[in-house]
Every structure is written in C-alpha cells, then in structure tokens.
Tab-separated table of N, CA, C and O in Angstrom:
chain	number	residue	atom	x	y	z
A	1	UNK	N	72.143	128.555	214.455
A	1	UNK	CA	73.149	128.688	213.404
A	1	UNK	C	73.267	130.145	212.986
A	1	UNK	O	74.397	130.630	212.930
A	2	UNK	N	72.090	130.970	212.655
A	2	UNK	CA	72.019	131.981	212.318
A	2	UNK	C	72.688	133.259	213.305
A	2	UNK	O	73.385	134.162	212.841
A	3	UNK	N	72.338	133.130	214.662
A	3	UNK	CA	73.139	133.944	215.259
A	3	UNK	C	74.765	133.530	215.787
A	3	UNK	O	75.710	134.311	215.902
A	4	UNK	N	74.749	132.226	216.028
A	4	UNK	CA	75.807	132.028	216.144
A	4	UNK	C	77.059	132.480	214.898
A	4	UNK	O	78.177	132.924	215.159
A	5	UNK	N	76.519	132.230	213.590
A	5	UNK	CA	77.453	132.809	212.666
A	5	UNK	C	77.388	134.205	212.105
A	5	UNK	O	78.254	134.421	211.257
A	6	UNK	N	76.585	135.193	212.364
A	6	UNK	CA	76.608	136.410	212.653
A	6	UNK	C	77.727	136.806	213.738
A	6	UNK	O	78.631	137.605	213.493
A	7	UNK	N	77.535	136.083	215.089
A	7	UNK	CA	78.608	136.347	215.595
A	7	UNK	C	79.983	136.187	215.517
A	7	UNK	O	80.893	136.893	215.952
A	8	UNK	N	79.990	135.147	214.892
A	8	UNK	CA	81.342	135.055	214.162
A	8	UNK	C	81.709	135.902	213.016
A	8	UNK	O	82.908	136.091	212.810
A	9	UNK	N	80.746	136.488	212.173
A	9	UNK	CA	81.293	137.564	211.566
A	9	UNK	C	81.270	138.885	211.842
A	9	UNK	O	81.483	139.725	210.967
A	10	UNK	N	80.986	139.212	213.192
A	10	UNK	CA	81.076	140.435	213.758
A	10	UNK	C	82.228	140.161	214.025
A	10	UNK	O	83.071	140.975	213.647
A	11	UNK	N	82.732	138.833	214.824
A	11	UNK	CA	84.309	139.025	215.120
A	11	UNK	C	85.354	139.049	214.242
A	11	UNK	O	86.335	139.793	214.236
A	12	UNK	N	85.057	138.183	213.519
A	12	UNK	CA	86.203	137.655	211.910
A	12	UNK	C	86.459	138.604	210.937
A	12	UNK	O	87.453	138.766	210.230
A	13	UNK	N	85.154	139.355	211.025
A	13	UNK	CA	84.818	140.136	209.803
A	13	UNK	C	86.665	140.567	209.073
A	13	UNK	O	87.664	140.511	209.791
A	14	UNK	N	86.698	140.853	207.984
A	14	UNK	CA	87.765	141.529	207.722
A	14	UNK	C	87.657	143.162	207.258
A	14	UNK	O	86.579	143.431	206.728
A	15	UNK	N	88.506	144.160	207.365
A	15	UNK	CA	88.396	145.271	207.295
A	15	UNK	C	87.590	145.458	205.840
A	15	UNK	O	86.544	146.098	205.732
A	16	UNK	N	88.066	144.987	205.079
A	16	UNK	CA	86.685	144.956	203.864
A	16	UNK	C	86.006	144.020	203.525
A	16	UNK	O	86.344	142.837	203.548
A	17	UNK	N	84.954	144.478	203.170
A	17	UNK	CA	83.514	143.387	202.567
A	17	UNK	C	83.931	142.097	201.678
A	17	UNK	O	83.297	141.042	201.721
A	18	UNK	N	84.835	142.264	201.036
A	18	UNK	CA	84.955	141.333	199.667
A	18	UNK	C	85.272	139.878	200.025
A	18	UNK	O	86.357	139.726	200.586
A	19	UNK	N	84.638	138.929	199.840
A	19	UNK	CA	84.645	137.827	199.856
A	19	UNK	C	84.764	137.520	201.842
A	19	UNK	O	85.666	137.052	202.536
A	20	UNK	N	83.408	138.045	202.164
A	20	UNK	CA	82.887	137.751	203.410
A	20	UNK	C	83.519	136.625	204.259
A	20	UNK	O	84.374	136.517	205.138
A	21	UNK	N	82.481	135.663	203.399
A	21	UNK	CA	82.474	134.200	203.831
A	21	UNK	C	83.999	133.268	203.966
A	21	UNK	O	84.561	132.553	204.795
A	22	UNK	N	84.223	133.775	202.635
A	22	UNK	CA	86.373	133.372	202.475
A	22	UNK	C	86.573	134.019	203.915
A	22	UNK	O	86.389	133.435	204.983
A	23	UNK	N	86.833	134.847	203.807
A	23	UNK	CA	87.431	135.661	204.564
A	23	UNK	C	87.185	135.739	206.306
A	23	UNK	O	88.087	136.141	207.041
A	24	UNK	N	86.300	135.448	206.656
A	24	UNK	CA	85.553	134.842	208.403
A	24	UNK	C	86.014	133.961	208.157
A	24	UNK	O	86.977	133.971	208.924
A	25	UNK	N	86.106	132.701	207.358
A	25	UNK	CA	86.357	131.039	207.577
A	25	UNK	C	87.981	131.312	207.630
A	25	UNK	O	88.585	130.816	208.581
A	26	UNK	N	88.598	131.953	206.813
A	26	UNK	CA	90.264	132.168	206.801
A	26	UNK	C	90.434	132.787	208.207
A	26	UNK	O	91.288	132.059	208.714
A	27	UNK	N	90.119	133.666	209.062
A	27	UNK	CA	90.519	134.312	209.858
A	27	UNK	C	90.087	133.135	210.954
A	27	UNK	O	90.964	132.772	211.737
A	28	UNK	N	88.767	132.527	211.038
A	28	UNK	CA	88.679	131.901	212.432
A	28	UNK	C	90.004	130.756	212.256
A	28	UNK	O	90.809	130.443	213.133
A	29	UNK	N	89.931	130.157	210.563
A	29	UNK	CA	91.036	128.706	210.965
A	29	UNK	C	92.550	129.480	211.558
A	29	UNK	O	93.286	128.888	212.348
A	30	UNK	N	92.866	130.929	211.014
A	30	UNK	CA	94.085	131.222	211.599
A	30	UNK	C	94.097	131.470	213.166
A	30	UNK	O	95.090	131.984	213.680
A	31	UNK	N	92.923	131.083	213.978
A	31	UNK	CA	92.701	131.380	215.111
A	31	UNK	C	93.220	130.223	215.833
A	31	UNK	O	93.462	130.531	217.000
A	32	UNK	N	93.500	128.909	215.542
A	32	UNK	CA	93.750	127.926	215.587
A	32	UNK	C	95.367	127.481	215.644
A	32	UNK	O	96.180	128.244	215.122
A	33	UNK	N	95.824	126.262	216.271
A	33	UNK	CA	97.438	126.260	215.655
A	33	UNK	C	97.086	125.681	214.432
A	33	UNK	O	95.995	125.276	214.030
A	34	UNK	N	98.204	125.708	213.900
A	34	UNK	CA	98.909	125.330	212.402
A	34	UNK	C	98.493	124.221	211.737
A	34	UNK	O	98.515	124.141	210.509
A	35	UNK	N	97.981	123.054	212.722
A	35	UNK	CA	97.673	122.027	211.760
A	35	UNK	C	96.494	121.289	212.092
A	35	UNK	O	96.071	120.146	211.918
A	36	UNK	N	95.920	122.898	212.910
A	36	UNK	CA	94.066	122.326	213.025
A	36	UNK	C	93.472	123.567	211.957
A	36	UNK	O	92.324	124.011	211.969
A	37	UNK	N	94.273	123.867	211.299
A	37	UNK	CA	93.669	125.186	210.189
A	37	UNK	C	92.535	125.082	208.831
A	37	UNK	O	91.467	125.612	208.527
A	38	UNK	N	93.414	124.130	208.278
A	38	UNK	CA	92.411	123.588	207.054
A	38	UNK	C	90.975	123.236	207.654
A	38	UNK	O	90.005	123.859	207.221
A	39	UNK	N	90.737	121.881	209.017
A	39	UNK	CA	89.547	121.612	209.145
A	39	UNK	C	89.052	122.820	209.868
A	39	UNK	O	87.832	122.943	209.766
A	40	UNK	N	89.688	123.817	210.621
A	40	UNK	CA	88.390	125.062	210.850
A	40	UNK	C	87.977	125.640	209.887
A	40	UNK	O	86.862	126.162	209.893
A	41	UNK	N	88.647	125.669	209.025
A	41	UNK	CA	88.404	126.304	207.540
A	41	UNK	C	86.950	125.954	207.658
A	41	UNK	O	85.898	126.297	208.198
A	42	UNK	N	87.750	124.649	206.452
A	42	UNK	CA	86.291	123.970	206.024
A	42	UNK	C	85.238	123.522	207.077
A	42	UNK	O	84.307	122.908	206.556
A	43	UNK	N	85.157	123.654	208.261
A	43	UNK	CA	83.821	123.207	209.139
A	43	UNK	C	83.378	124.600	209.190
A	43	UNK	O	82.176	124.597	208.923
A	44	UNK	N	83.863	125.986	209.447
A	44	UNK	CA	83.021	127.291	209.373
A	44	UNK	C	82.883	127.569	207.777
A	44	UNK	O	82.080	128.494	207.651
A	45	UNK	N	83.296	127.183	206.660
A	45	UNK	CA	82.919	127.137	205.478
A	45	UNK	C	81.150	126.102	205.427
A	45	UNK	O	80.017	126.459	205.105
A	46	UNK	N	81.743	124.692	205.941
A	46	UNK	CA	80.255	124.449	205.676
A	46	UNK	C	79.114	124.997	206.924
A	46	UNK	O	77.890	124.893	207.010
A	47	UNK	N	79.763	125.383	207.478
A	47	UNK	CA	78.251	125.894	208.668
A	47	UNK	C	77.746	127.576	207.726
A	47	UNK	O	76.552	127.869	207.666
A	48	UNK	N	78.794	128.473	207.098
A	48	UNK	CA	78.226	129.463	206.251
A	48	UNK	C	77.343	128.735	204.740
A	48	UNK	O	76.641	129.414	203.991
A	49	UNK	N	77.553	127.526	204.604
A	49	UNK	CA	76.840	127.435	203.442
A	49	UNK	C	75.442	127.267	203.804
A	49	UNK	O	74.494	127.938	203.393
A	50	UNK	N	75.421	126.142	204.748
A	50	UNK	CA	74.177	126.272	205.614
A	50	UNK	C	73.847	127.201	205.876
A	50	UNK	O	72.829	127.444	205.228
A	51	UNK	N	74.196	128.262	206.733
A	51	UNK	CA	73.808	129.160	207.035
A	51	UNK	C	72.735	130.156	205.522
A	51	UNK	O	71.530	130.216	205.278
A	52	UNK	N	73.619	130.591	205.044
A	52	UNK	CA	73.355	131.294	203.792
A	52	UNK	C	71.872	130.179	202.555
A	52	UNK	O	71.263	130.697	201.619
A	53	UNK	N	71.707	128.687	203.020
A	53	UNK	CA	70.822	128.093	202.519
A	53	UNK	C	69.364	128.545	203.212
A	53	UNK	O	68.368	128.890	202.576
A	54	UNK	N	69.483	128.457	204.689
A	54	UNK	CA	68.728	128.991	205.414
A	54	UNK	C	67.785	130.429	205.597
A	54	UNK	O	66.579	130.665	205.658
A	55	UNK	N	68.893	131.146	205.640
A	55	UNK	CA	68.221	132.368	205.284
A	55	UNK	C	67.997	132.908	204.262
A	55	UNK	O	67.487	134.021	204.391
A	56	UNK	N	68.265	132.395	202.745
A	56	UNK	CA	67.552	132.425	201.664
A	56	UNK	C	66.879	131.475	200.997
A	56	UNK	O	66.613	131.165	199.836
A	57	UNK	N	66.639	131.016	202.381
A	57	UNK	CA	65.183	129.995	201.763
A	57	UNK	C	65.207	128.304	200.541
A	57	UNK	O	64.352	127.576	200.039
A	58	UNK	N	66.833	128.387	200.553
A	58	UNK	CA	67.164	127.420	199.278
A	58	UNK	C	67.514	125.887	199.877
A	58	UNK	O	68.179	125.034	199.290
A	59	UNK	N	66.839	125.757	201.305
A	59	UNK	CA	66.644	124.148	201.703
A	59	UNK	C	65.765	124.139	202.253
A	59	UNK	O	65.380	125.166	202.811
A	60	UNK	N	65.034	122.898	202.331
A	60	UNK	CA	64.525	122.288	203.006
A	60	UNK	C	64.746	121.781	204.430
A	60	UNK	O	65.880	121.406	204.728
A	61	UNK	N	63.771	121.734	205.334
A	61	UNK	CA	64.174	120.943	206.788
A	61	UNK	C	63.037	120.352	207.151
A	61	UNK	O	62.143	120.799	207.869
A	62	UNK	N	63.146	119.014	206.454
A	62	UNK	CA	62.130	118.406	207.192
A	62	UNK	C	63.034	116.970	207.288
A	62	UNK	O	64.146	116.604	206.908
A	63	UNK	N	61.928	116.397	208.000
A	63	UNK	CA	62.324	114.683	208.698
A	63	UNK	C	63.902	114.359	209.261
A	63	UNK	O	64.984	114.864	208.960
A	64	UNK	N	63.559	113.377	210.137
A	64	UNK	CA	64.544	113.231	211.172
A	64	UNK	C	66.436	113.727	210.649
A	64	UNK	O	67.214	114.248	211.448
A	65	UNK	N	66.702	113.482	209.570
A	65	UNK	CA	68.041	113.312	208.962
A	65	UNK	C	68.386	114.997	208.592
A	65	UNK	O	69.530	115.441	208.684
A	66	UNK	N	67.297	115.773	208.198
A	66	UNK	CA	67.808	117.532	208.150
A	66	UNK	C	67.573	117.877	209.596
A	66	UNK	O	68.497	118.638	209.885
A	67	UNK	N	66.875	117.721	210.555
A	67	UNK	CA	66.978	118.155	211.917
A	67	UNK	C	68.270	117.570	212.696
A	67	UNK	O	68.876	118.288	213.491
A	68	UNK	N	68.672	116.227	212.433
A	68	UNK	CA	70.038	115.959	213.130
A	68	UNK	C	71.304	117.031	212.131
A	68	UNK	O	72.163	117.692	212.713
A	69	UNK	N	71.157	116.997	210.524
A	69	UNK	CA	72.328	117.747	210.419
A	69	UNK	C	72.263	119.507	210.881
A	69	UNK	O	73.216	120.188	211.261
A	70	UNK	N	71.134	119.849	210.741
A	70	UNK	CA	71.112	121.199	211.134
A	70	UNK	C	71.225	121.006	213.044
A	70	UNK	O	71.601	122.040	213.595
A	71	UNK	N	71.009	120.116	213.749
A	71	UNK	CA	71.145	120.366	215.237
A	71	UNK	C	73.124	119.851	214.883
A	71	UNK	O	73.917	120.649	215.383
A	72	UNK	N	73.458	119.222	214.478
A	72	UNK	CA	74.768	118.991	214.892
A	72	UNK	C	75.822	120.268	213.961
A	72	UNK	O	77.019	120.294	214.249
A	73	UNK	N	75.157	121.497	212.629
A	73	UNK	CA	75.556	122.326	212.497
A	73	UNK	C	75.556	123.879	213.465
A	73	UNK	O	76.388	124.783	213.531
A	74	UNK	N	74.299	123.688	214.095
A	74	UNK	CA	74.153	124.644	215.166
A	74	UNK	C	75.181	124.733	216.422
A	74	UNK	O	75.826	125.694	216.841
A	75	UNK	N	75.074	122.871	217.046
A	75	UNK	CA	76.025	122.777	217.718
A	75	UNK	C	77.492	123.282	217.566
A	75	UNK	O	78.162	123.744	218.490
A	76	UNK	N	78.020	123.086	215.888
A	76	UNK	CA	79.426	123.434	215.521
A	76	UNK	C	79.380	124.882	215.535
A	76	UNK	O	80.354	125.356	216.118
A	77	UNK	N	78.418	125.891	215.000
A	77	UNK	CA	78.843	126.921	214.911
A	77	UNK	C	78.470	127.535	216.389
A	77	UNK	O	78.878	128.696	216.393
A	78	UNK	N	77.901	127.236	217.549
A	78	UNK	CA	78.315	128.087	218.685
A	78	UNK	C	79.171	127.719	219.533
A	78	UNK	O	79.376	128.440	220.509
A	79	UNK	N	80.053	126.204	219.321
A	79	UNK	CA	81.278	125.996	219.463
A	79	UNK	C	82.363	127.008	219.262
A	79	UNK	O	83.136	127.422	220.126
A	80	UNK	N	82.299	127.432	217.688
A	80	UNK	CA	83.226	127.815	216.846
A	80	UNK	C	83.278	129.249	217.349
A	80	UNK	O	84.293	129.942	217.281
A	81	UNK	N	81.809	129.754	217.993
A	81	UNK	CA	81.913	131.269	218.361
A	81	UNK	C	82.293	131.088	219.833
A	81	UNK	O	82.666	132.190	220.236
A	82	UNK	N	82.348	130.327	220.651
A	82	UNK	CA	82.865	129.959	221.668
A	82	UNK	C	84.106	130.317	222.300
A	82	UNK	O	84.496	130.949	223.282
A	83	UNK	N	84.815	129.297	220.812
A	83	UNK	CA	85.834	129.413	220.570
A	83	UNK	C	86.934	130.696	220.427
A	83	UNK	O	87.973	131.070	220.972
A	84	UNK	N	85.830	131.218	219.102
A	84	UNK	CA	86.494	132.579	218.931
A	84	UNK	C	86.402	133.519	220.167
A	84	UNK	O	87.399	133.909	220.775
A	85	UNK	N	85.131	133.848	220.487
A	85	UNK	CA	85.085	135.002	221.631
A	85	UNK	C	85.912	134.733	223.044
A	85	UNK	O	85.876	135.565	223.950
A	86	UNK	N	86.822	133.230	223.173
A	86	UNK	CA	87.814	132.797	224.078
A	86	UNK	C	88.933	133.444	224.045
A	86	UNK	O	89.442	134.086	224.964
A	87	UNK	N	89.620	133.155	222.187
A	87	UNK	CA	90.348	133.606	221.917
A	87	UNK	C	90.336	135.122	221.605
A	87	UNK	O	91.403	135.575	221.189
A	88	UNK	N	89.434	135.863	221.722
A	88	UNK	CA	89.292	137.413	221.844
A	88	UNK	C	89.761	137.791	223.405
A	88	UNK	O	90.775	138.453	223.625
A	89	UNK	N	89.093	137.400	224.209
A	89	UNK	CA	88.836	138.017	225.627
A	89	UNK	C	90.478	137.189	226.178
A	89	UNK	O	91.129	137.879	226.963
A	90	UNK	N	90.854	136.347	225.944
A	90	UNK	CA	92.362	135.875	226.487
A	90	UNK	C	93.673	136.845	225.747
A	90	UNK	O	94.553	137.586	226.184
A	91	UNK	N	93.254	136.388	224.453
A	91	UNK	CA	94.570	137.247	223.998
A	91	UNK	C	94.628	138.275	223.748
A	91	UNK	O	93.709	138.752	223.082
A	92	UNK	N	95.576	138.988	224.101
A	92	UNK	CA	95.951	140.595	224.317
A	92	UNK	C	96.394	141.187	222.940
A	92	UNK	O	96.382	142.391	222.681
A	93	UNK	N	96.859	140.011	221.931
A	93	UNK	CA	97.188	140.328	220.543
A	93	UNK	C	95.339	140.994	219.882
A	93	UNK	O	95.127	141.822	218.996
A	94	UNK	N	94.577	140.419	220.527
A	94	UNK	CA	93.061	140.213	219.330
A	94	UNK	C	92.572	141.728	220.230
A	94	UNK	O	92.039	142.615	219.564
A	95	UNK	N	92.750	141.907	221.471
A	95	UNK	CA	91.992	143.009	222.224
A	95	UNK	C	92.066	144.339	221.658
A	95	UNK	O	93.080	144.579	221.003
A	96	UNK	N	91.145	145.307	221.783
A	96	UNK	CA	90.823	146.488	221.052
A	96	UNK	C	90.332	146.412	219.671
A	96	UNK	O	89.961	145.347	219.178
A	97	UNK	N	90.327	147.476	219.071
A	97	UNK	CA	89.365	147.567	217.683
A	97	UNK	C	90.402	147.230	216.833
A	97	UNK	O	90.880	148.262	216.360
A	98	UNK	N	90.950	146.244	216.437
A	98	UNK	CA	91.729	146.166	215.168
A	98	UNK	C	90.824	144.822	214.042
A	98	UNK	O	90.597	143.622	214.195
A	99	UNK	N	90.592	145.599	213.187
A	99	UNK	CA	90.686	144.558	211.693
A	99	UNK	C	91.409	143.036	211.688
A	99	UNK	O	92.615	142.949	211.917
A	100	UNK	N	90.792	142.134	211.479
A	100	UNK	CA	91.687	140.889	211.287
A	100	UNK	C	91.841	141.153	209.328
A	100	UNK	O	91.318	140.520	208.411
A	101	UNK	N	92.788	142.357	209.308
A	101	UNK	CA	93.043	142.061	207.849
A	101	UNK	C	94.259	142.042	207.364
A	101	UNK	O	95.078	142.428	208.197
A	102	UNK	N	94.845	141.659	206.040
A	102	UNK	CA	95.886	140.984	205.682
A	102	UNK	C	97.410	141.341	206.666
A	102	UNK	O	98.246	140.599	207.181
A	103	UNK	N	97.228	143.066	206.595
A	103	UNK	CA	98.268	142.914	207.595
A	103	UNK	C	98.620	142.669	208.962
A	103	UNK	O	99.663	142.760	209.610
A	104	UNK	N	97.059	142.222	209.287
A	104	UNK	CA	97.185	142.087	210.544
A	104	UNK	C	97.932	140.245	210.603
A	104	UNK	O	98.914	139.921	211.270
A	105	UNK	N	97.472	139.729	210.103
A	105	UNK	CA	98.159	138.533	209.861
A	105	UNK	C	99.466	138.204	209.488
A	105	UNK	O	100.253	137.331	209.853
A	106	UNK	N	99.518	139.303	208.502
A	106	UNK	CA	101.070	139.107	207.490
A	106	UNK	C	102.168	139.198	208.757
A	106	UNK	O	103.135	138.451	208.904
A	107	UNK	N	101.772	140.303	209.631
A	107	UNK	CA	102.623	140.633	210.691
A	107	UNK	C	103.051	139.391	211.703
A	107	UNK	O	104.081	139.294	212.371
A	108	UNK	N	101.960	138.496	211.608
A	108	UNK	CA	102.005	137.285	212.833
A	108	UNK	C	102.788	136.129	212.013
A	108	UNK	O	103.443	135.257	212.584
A	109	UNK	N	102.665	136.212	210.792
A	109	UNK	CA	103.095	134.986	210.035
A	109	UNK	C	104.860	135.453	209.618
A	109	UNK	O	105.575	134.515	209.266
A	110	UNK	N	105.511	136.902	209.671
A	110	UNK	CA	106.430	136.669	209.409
A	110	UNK	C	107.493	137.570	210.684
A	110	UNK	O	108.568	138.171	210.681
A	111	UNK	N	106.462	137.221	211.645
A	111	UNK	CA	107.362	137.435	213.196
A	111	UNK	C	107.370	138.878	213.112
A	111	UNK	O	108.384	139.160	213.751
A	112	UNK	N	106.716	140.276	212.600
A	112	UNK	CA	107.077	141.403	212.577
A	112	UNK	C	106.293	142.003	213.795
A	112	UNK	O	105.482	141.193	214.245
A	113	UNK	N	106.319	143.191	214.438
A	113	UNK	CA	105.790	143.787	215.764
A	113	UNK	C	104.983	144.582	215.023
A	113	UNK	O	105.312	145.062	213.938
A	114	UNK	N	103.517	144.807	215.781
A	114	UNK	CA	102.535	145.175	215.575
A	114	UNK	C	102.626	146.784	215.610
A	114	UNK	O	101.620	147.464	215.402
C-alpha cells in the first residue's frame, strides 16, 4: 500500500502541496472516463486513508478480517498505480514534465489547446 501510493503521488502529485491527498485522488479519478470518476475518487481516497493510518501508527492489524482488508487495499492501490503509469506511458497528452494542475485540466475540460 505504502509504495504503491507514493507512487501514485509522484505521478498525481499537483504542482502545489495543498491538499495532497484531495488533490492525487481528484487527478487519478480525472484519469478515468466521465462516469467511472466519483468511484476512483473515493477508492484512492480510501486506500490514502489507510495508507496515512498505517504509517502513523493509528491502526491496528491484527486477525484474519484487518489482513483481508489491508490485502484487498494493497491489491487496489497497485491496480490504481497500474493504471495510472498506463495512462502516463500511452498518452502523449500526460508525457513530459507537466503538473497535473488546475490548468492543466481546465484546458481538457473546456476543449482549449495546450
């Protein structure tokens, strides 16, 4: 989980810090079409909460029922980086060093050239 969602915020990251986690979960669901957006949202929203429980120590993992949800959150988030680093290396829009930040989006959402 832990590296897998690191890697997703090396890719997602947005050109500034502020509201990290918003901001990776907004960029991977816009990675998506249109009306698989909300649930990427919220499934890389809950794999960062996990995540962030984990490495500050604020759950528990013991007995059979936290090892299946943390193995079937691990599973989702190196899906999700899967996913993303697909959609990096295919599309020619994501290639080179650009920011996934507001205007990089604003531009895709209201048909304008990059």
């Amino acid at each position: 989980i832990v590296d897998a969602v690191i890697g997703l915020e090396i890719l997602l990251k947005p050109a500034d810090a502020d509201e990290l986690n918003f901001r990776v979960a907004l960029n991977y669901a816009f990675l998506g079409p249109p009306e698989c957006r909300r649930q990427r949202f919220d499934e890389i929203r809950d794999i960062q909460k996990l995540r962030n429980k984990i490495v500050h120590g604020s759950t528990r993992h013991r007995g059979p029922e936290a090892e299946e949800r943390l193995g079937k959150a691990a599973e989702a988030a190196m899906n999700a980086l899967r996913d993303a680093l697909k959609r990096f290396i295919t599309d020619p829009s994501l290639q080179g060093n650009k920011p996934l930040d507001a205007e990089f989006w604003l531009k895709r959402l209201f048909d304008q050239k990059e």
